[in-house]
CSV table of C-alpha atoms and ligand atoms in Angstrom, one decimal:
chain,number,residue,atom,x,y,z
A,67,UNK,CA,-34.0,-4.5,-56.7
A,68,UNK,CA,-36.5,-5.9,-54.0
A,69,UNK,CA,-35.5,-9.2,-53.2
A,70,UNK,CA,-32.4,-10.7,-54.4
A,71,UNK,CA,-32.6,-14.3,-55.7
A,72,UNK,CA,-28.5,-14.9,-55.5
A,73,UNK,CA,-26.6,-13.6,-52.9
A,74,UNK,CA,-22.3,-13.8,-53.7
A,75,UNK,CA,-20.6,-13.6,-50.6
A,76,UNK,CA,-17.2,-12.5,-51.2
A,77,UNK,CA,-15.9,-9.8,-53.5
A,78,UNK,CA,-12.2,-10.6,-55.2
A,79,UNK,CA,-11.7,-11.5,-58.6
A,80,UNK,CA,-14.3,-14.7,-58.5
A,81,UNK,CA,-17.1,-13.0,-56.6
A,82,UNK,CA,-17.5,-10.2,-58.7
A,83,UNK,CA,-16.9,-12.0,-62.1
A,84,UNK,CA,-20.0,-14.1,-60.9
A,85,UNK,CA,-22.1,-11.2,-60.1
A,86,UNK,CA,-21.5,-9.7,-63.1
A,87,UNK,CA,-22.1,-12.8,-65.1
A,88,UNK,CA,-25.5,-13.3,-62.8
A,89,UNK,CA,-26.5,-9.5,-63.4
A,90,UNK,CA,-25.9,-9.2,-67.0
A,91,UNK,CA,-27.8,-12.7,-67.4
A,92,UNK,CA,-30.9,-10.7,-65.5
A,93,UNK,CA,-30.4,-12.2,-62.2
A,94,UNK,CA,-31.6,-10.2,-59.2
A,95,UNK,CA,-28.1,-10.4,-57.8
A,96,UNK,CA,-26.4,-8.9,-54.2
A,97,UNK,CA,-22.7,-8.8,-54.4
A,98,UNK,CA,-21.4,-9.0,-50.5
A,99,UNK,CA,-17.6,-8.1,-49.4
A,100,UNK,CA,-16.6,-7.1,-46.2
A,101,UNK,CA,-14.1,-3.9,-47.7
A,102,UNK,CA,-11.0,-5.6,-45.8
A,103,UNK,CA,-8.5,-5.1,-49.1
A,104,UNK,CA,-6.9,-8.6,-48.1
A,105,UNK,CA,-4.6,-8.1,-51.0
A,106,UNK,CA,-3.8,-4.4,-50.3
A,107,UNK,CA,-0.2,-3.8,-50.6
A,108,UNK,CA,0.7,-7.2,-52.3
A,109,UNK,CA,1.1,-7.3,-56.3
A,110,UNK,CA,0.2,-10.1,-58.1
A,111,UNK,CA,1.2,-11.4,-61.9
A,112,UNK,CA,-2.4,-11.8,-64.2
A,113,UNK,CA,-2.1,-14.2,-67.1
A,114,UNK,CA,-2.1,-12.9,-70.1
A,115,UNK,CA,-5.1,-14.7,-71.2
A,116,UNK,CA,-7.0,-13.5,-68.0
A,117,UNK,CA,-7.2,-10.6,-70.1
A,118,UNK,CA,-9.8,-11.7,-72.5
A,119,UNK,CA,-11.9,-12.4,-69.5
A,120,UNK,CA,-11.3,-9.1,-68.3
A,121,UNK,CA,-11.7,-7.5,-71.3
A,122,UNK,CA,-15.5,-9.1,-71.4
A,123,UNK,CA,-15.8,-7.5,-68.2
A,124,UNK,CA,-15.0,-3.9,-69.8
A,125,UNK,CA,-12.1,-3.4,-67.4
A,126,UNK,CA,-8.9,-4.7,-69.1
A,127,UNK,CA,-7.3,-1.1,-70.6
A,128,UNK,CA,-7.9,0.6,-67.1
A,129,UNK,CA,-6.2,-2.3,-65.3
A,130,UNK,CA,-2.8,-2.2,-67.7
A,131,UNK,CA,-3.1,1.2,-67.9
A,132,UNK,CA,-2.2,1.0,-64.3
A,133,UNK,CA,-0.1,-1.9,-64.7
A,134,UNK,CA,3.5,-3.1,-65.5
A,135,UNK,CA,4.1,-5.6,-68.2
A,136,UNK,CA,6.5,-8.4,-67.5
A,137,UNK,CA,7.8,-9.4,-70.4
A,138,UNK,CA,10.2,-12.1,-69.6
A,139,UNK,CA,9.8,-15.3,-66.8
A,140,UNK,CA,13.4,-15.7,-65.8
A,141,UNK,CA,13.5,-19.3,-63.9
A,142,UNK,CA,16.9,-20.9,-61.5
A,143,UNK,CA,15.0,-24.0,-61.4
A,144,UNK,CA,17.0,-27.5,-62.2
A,145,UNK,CA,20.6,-25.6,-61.8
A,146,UNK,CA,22.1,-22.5,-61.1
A,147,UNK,CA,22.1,-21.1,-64.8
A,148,UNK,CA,18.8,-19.2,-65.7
A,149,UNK,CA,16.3,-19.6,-68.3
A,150,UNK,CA,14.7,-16.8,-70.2
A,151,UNK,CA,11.3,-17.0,-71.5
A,152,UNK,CA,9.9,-14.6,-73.6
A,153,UNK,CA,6.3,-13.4,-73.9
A,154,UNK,CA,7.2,-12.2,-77.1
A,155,UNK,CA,5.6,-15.7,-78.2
A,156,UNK,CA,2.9,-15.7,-76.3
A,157,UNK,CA,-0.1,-15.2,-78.7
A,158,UNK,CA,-1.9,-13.2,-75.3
A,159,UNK,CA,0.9,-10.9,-75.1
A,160,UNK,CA,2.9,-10.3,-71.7
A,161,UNK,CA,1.6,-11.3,-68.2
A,162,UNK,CA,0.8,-8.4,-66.2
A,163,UNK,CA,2.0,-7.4,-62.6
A,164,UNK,CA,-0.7,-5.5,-60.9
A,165,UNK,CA,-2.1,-4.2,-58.1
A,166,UNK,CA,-4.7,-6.4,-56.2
A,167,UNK,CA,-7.0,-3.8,-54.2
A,168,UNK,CA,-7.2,-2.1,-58.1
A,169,UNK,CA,-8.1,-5.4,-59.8
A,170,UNK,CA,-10.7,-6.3,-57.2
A,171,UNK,CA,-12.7,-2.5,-57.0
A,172,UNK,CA,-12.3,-2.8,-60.9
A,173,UNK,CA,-14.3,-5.9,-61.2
A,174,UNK,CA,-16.7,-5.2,-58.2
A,175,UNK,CA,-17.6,-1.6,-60.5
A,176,UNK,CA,-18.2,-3.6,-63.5
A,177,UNK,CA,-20.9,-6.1,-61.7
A,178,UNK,CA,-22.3,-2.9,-60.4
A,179,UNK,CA,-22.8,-1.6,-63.5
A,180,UNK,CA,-24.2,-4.6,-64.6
A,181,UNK,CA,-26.9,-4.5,-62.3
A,182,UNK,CA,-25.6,-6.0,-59.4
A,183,UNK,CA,-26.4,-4.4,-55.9
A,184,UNK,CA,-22.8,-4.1,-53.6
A,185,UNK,CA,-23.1,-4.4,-49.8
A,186,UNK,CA,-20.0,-3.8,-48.1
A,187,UNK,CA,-20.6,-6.1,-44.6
A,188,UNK,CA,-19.1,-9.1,-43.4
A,189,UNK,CA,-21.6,-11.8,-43.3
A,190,UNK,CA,-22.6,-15.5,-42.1
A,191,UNK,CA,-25.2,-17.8,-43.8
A,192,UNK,CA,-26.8,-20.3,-41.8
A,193,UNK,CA,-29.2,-22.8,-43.5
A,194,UNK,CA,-32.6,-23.2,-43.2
A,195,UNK,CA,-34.5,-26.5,-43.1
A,196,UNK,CA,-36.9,-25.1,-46.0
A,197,UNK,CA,-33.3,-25.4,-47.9
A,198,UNK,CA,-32.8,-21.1,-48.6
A,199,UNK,CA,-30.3,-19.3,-46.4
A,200,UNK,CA,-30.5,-16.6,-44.2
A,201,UNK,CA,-27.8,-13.5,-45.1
A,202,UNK,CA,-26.5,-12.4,-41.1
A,203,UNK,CA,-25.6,-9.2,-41.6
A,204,UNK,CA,-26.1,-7.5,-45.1
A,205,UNK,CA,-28.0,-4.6,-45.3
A,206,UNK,CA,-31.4,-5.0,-47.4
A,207,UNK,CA,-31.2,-8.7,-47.8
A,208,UNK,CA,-34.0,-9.4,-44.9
A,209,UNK,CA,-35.5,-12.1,-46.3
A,210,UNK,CA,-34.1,-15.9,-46.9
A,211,UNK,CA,-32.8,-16.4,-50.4
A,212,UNK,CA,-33.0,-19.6,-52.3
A,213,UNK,CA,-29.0,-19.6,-53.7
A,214,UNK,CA,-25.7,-18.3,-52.5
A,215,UNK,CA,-22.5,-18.4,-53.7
A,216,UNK,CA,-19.2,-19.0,-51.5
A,217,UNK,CA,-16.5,-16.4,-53.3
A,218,UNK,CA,-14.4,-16.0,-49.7
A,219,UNK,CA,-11.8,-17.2,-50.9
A,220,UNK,CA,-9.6,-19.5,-49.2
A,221,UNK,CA,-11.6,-19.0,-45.9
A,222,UNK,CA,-14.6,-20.3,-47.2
A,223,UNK,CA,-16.9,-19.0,-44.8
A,224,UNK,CA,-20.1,-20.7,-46.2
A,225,UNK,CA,-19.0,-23.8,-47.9
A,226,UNK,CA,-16.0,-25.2,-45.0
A,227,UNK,CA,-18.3,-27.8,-43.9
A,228,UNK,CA,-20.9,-28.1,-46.0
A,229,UNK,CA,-18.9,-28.8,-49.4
A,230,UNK,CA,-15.9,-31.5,-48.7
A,231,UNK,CA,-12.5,-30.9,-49.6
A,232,UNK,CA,-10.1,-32.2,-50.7
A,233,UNK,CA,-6.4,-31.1,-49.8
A,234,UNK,CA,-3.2,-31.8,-52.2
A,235,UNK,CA,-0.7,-29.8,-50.1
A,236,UNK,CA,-0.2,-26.9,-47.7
A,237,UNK,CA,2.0,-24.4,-48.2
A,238,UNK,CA,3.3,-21.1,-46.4
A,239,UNK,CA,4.1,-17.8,-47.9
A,240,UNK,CA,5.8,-14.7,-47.3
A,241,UNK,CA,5.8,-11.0,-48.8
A,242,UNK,CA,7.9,-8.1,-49.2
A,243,UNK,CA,8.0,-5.0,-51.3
A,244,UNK,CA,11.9,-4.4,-52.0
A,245,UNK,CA,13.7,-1.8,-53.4
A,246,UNK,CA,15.6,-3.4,-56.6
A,247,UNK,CA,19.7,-3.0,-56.6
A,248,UNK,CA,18.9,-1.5,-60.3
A,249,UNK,CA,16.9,1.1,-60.1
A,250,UNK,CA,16.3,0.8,-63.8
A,251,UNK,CA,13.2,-1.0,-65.4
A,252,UNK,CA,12.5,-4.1,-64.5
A,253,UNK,CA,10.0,-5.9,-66.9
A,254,UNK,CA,10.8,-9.6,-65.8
A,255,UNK,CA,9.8,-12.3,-63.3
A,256,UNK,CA,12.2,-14.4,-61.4
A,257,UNK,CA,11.4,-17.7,-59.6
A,258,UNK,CA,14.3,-19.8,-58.1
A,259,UNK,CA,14.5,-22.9,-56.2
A,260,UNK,CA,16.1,-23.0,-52.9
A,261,UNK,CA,16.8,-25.6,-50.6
A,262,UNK,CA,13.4,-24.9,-48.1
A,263,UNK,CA,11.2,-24.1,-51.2
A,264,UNK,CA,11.2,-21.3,-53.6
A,265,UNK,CA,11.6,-17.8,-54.1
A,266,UNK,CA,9.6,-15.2,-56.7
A,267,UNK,CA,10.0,-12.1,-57.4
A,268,UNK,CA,8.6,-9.7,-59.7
A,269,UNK,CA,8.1,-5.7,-60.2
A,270,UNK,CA,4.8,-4.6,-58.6
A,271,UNK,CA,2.3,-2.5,-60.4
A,272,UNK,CA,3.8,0.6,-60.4
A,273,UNK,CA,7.2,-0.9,-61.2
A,274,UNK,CA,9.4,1.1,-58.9
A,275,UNK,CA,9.7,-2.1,-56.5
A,276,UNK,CA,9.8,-5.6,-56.3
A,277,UNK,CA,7.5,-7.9,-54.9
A,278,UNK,CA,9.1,-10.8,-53.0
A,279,UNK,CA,7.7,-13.8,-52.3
A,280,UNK,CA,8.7,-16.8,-50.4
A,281,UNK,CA,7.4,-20.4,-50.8
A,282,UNK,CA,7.8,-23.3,-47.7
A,283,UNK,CA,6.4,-25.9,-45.6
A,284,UNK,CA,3.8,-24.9,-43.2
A,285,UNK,CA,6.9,-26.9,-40.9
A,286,UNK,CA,9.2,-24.3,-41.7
A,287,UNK,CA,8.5,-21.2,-39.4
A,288,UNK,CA,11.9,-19.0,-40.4
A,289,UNK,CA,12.3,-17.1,-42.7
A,290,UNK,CA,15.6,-18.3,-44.7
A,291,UNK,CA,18.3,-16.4,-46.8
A,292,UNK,CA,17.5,-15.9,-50.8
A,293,UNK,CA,19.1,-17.8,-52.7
A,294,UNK,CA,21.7,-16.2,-55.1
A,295,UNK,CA,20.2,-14.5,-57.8
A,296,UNK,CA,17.4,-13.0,-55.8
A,297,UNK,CA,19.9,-11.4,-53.5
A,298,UNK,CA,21.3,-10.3,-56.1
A,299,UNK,CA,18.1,-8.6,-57.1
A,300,UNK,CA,17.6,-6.9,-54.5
A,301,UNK,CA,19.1,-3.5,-53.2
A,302,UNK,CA,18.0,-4.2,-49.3
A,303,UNK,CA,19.8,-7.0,-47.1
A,304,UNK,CA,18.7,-8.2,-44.7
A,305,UNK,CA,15.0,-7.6,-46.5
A,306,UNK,CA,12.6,-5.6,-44.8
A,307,UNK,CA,9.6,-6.5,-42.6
A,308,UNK,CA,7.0,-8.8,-44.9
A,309,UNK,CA,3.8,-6.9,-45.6
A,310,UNK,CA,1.8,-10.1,-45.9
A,311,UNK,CA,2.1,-13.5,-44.4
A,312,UNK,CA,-0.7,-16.0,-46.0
A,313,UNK,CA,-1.0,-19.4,-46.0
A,314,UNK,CA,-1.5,-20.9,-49.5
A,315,UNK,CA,-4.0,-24.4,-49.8
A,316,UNK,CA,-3.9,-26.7,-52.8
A,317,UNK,CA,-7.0,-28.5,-52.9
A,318,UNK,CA,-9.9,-28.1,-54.6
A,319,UNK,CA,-13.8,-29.0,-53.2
A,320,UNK,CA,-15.9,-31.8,-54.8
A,321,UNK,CA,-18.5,-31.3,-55.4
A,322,UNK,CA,-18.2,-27.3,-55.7
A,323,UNK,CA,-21.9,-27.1,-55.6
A,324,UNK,CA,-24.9,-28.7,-54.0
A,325,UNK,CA,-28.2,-27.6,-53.1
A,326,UNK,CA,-28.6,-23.9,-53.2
A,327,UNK,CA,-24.7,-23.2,-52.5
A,328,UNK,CA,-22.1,-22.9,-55.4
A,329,UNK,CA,-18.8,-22.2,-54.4
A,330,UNK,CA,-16.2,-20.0,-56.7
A,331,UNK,CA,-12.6,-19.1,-57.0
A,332,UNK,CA,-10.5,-20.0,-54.1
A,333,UNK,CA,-13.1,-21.6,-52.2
A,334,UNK,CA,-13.8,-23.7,-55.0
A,335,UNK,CA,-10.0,-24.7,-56.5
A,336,UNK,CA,-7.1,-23.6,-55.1
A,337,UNK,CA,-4.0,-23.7,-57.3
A,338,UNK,CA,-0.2,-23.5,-56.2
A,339,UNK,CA,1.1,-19.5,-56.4
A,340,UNK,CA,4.1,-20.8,-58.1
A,341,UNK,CA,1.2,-21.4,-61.2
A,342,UNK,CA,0.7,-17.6,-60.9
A,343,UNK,CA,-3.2,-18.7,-62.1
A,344,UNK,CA,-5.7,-18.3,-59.2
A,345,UNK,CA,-6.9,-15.4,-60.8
A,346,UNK,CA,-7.4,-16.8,-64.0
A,347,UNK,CA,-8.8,-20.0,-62.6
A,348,UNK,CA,-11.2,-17.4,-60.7
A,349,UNK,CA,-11.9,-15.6,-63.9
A,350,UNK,CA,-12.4,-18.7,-66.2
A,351,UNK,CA,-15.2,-20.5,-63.9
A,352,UNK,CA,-17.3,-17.6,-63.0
A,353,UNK,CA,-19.6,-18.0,-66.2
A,354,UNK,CA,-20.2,-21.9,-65.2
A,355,UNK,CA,-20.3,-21.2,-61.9
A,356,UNK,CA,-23.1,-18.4,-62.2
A,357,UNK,CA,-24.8,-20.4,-64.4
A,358,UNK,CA,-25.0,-23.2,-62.2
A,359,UNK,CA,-26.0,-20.9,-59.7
A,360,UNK,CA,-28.7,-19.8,-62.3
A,361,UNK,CA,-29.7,-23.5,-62.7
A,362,UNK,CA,-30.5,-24.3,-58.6
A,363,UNK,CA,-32.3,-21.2,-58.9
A,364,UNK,CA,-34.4,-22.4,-61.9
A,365,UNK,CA,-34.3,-26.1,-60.1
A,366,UNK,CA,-31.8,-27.4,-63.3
A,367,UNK,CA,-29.1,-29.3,-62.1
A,368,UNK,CA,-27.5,-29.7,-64.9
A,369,UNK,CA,-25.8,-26.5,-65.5
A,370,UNK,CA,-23.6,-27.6,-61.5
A,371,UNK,CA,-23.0,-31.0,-63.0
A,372,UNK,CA,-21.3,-28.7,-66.0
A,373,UNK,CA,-19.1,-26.8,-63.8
A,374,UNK,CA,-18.5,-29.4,-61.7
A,375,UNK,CA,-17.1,-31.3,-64.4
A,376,UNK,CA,-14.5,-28.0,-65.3
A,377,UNK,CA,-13.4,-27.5,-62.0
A,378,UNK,CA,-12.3,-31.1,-61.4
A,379,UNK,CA,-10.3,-31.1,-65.2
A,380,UNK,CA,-9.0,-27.3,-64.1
A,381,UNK,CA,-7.6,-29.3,-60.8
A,382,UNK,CA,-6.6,-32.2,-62.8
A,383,UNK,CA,-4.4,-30.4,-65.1
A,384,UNK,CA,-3.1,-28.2,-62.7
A,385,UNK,CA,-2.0,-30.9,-60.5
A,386,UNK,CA,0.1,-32.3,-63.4
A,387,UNK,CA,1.7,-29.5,-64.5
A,388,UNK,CA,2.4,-29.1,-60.7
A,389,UNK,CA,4.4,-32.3,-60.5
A,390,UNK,CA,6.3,-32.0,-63.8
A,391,UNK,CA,7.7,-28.1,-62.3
A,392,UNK,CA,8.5,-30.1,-59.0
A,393,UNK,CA,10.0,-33.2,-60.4
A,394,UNK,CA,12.6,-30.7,-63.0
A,395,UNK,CA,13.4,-29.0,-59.5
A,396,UNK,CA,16.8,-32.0,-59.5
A,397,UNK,CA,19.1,-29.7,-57.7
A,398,UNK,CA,17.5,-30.2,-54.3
A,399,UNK,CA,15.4,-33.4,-54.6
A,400,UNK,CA,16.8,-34.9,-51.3
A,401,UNK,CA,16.1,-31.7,-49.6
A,402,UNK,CA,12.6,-32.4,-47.4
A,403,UNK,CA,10.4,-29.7,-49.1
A,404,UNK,CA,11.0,-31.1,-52.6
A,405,UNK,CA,10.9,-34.4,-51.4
A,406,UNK,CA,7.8,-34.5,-49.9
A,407,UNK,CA,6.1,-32.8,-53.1
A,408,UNK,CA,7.7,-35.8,-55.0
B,119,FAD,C1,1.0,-15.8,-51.5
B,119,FAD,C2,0.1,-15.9,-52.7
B,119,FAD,C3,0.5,-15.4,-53.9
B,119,FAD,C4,-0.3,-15.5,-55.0
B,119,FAD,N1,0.1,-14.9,-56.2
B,119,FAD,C5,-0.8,-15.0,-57.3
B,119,FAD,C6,-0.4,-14.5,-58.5
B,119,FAD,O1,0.7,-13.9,-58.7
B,119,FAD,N2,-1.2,-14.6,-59.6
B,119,FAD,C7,-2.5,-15.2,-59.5
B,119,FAD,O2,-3.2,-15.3,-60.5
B,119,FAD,N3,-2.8,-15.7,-58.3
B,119,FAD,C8,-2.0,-15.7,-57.2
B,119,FAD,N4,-2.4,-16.2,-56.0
B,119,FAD,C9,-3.8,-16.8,-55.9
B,119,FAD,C10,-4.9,-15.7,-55.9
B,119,FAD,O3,-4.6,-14.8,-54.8
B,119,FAD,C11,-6.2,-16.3,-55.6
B,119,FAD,O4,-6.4,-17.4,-56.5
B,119,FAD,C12,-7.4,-15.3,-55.9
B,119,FAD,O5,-7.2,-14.2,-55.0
B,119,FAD,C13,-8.7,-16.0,-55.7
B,119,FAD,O6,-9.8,-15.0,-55.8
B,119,FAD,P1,-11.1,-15.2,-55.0
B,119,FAD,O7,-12.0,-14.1,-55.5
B,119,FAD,O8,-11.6,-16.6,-55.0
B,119,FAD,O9,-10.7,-15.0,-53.4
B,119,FAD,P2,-10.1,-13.7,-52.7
B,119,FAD,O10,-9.2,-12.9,-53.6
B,119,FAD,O11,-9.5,-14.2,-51.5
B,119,FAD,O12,-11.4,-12.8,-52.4
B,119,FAD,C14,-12.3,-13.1,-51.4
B,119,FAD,C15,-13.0,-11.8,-50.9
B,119,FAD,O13,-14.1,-12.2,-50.0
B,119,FAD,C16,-14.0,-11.3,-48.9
B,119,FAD,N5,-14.6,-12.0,-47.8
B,119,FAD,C17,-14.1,-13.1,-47.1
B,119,FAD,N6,-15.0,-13.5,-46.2
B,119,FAD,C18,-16.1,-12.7,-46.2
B,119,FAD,C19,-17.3,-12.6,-45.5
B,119,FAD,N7,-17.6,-13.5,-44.5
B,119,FAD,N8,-18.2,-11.6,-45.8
B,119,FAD,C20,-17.9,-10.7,-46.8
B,119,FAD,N9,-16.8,-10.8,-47.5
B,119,FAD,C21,-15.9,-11.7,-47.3
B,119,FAD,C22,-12.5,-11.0,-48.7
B,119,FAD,O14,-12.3,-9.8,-48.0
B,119,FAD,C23,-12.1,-10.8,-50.2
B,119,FAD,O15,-12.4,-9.5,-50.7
B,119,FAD,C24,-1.6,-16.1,-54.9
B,119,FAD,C25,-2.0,-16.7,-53.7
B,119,FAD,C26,-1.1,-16.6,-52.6
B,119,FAD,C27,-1.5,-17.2,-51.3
């Protein structure tokens, strides 16, 4: 490839779903990521019907493969009793707890062999007054190109600024890989409802531990007790040091797009972790998204008005379903976390 039309900054799940889209479509397409494996030793739960995507992508049976299947989504939510839900009625089959830094090299392979060209570098684009961007810092991309695509995630380096925002809530999150008390399988998902926010745990993608995930206000700096039947689930007290401390953004930017920019995944919507769906969100919008980016290439606008259009629904919806799993949390509405997110 000589001169790439589309450069996609950003290599998780939304970067590299938009390359490959952009490739396979005939794009002359560079796929950017700076190699920092932000997700390296935290598992995360895929949707079951991210797997369709995935499986259009030609990487779904090597990602289970190395996956564990979590059939049930336990929930202490509105009391202290638990509900059981099982995936045996999901038409998609179970969710899937796997390993982040294996999902991500997975999908950056499969836009690589779609024709995308992979530059592992962490770069800057600064606008030019002719409208095309200059690529700081990627090897082979020496020239301006006339579209890029923000997939940075929730940094987003190229679109903070240039895209506006807008922000539903704030929220602050901490990991841990546990050992479970029963060391025998553990195919199920737990999510409870504490006082300061919420709790999640789950087995990670080999299954022999437990990732651990707590939920607060960006107010709240300590780290509290788990509630009961986490503790219970867990063979280590007090827990051990977090492996990952992130802060998670609700919002979603409007428009996603404009002139030569289209931003993706994370930097485009950002959904609550208790929704266990950025990755699918990712996943579903990077065919709009690359053909939007197709579109400013071509000078068709339409195709960004499309995605546009999704994005602001996918926000829509998820908002709503936000506030219904908020409002059934009774136990602690007085509490200030659940209050405030009433
Ligand atoms: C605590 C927490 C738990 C979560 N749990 C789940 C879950 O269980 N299931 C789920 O579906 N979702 C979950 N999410 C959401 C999910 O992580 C995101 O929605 C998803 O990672 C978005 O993918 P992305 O490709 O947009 O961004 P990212 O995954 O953040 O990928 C961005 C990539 O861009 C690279 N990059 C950044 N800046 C540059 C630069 N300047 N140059 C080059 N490369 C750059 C980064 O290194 C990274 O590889 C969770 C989120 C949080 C905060």
């Amino acid at each position: 490839m000589s001169r790439p039309d589309i450069v996609v900054i950003g290599g998780g799940p939304a970067g590299a779903a938009t390359a490959w889209h952009l490739a396979t479509a005939g794009a002359a397409v560079v796929l950017v990521d700076d190699g920092r494996v932000p997700w390296r030793s935290v598992g995360q739960q895929l949707s079951s019907s991210a797997l369709a995507r995935l499986r259009v992508l030609g990487v779904a049976d090597r990602l289970t493969a190395a996956s564990t299947a979590v059939h049930e989504a336990r929930s202490s939510w509105a009391g202290p009793e638990v509900d059981h839900r099982s995936s045996l009625l999901s038409p998609y089959g179970p969710p899937w707890a796997v390993d982040r830094a294996a999902l991500d090299e997975l999908l950056r392979g499969a836009a690589q062999d779609a024709g995308a060209r992979l530059v592992r570098a962490r770069v800057g684009a600064a606008a030019r007054p002719d409208g095309r961007w200059d690529v700081v810092g990627a090897d082979g991309v020496d020239r301006p190109v006339p579209v890029v695509v923000d997939a940075t995630g929730a940094a987003r380096a190229v679109s903070r600024g240039r895209l506006r925002w807008h922000a539903a809530d704030r929220l602050r999150c901490t990991v841990w890989q546990a050992r479970p008390a029963d060391p025998g399988p553990q195919p199920w998902s737990l999510v409870e409802a504490a006082p300061d926010g919420w709790w999640y745990t789950a087995p990670s993608a080999a299954g022999e531990r437990l990732t651990v995930l707590q939920v607060q206000d960006t107010a709240d700096r300590a780290v509290s007790v788990p509630p009961p039947r986490t503790t219970a689930r867990l063979a280590a007290d007090p827990l051990p040091r977090p492996v990952a401390r992130r802060a998670a953004m609700v919002g979603c930017a409007g428009p996603p797009w404009r002139s030569g920019l289209v931003a993706v995944g994370d930097a485009a919507l950002c959904v609550d972790p208790l929704s266990s769906s950025g990755i699918r969100h990712a996943l579903d919008l990077a065919a709009p998204a690359a053909a939007a980016a197709q579109g400013l290439l071509d000078g068709d606008r339409e195709p960004a008005g499309v995605y546009e259009r999704l994005v602001h629904a996918a926000f829509g919806r998820h908002l709503s379903d936000r506030q219904q799993f908020h409002a059934a949390a009774t136990r602690y509405r007085e509490a200030a976390f659940w209050s405030r997110r009433r």
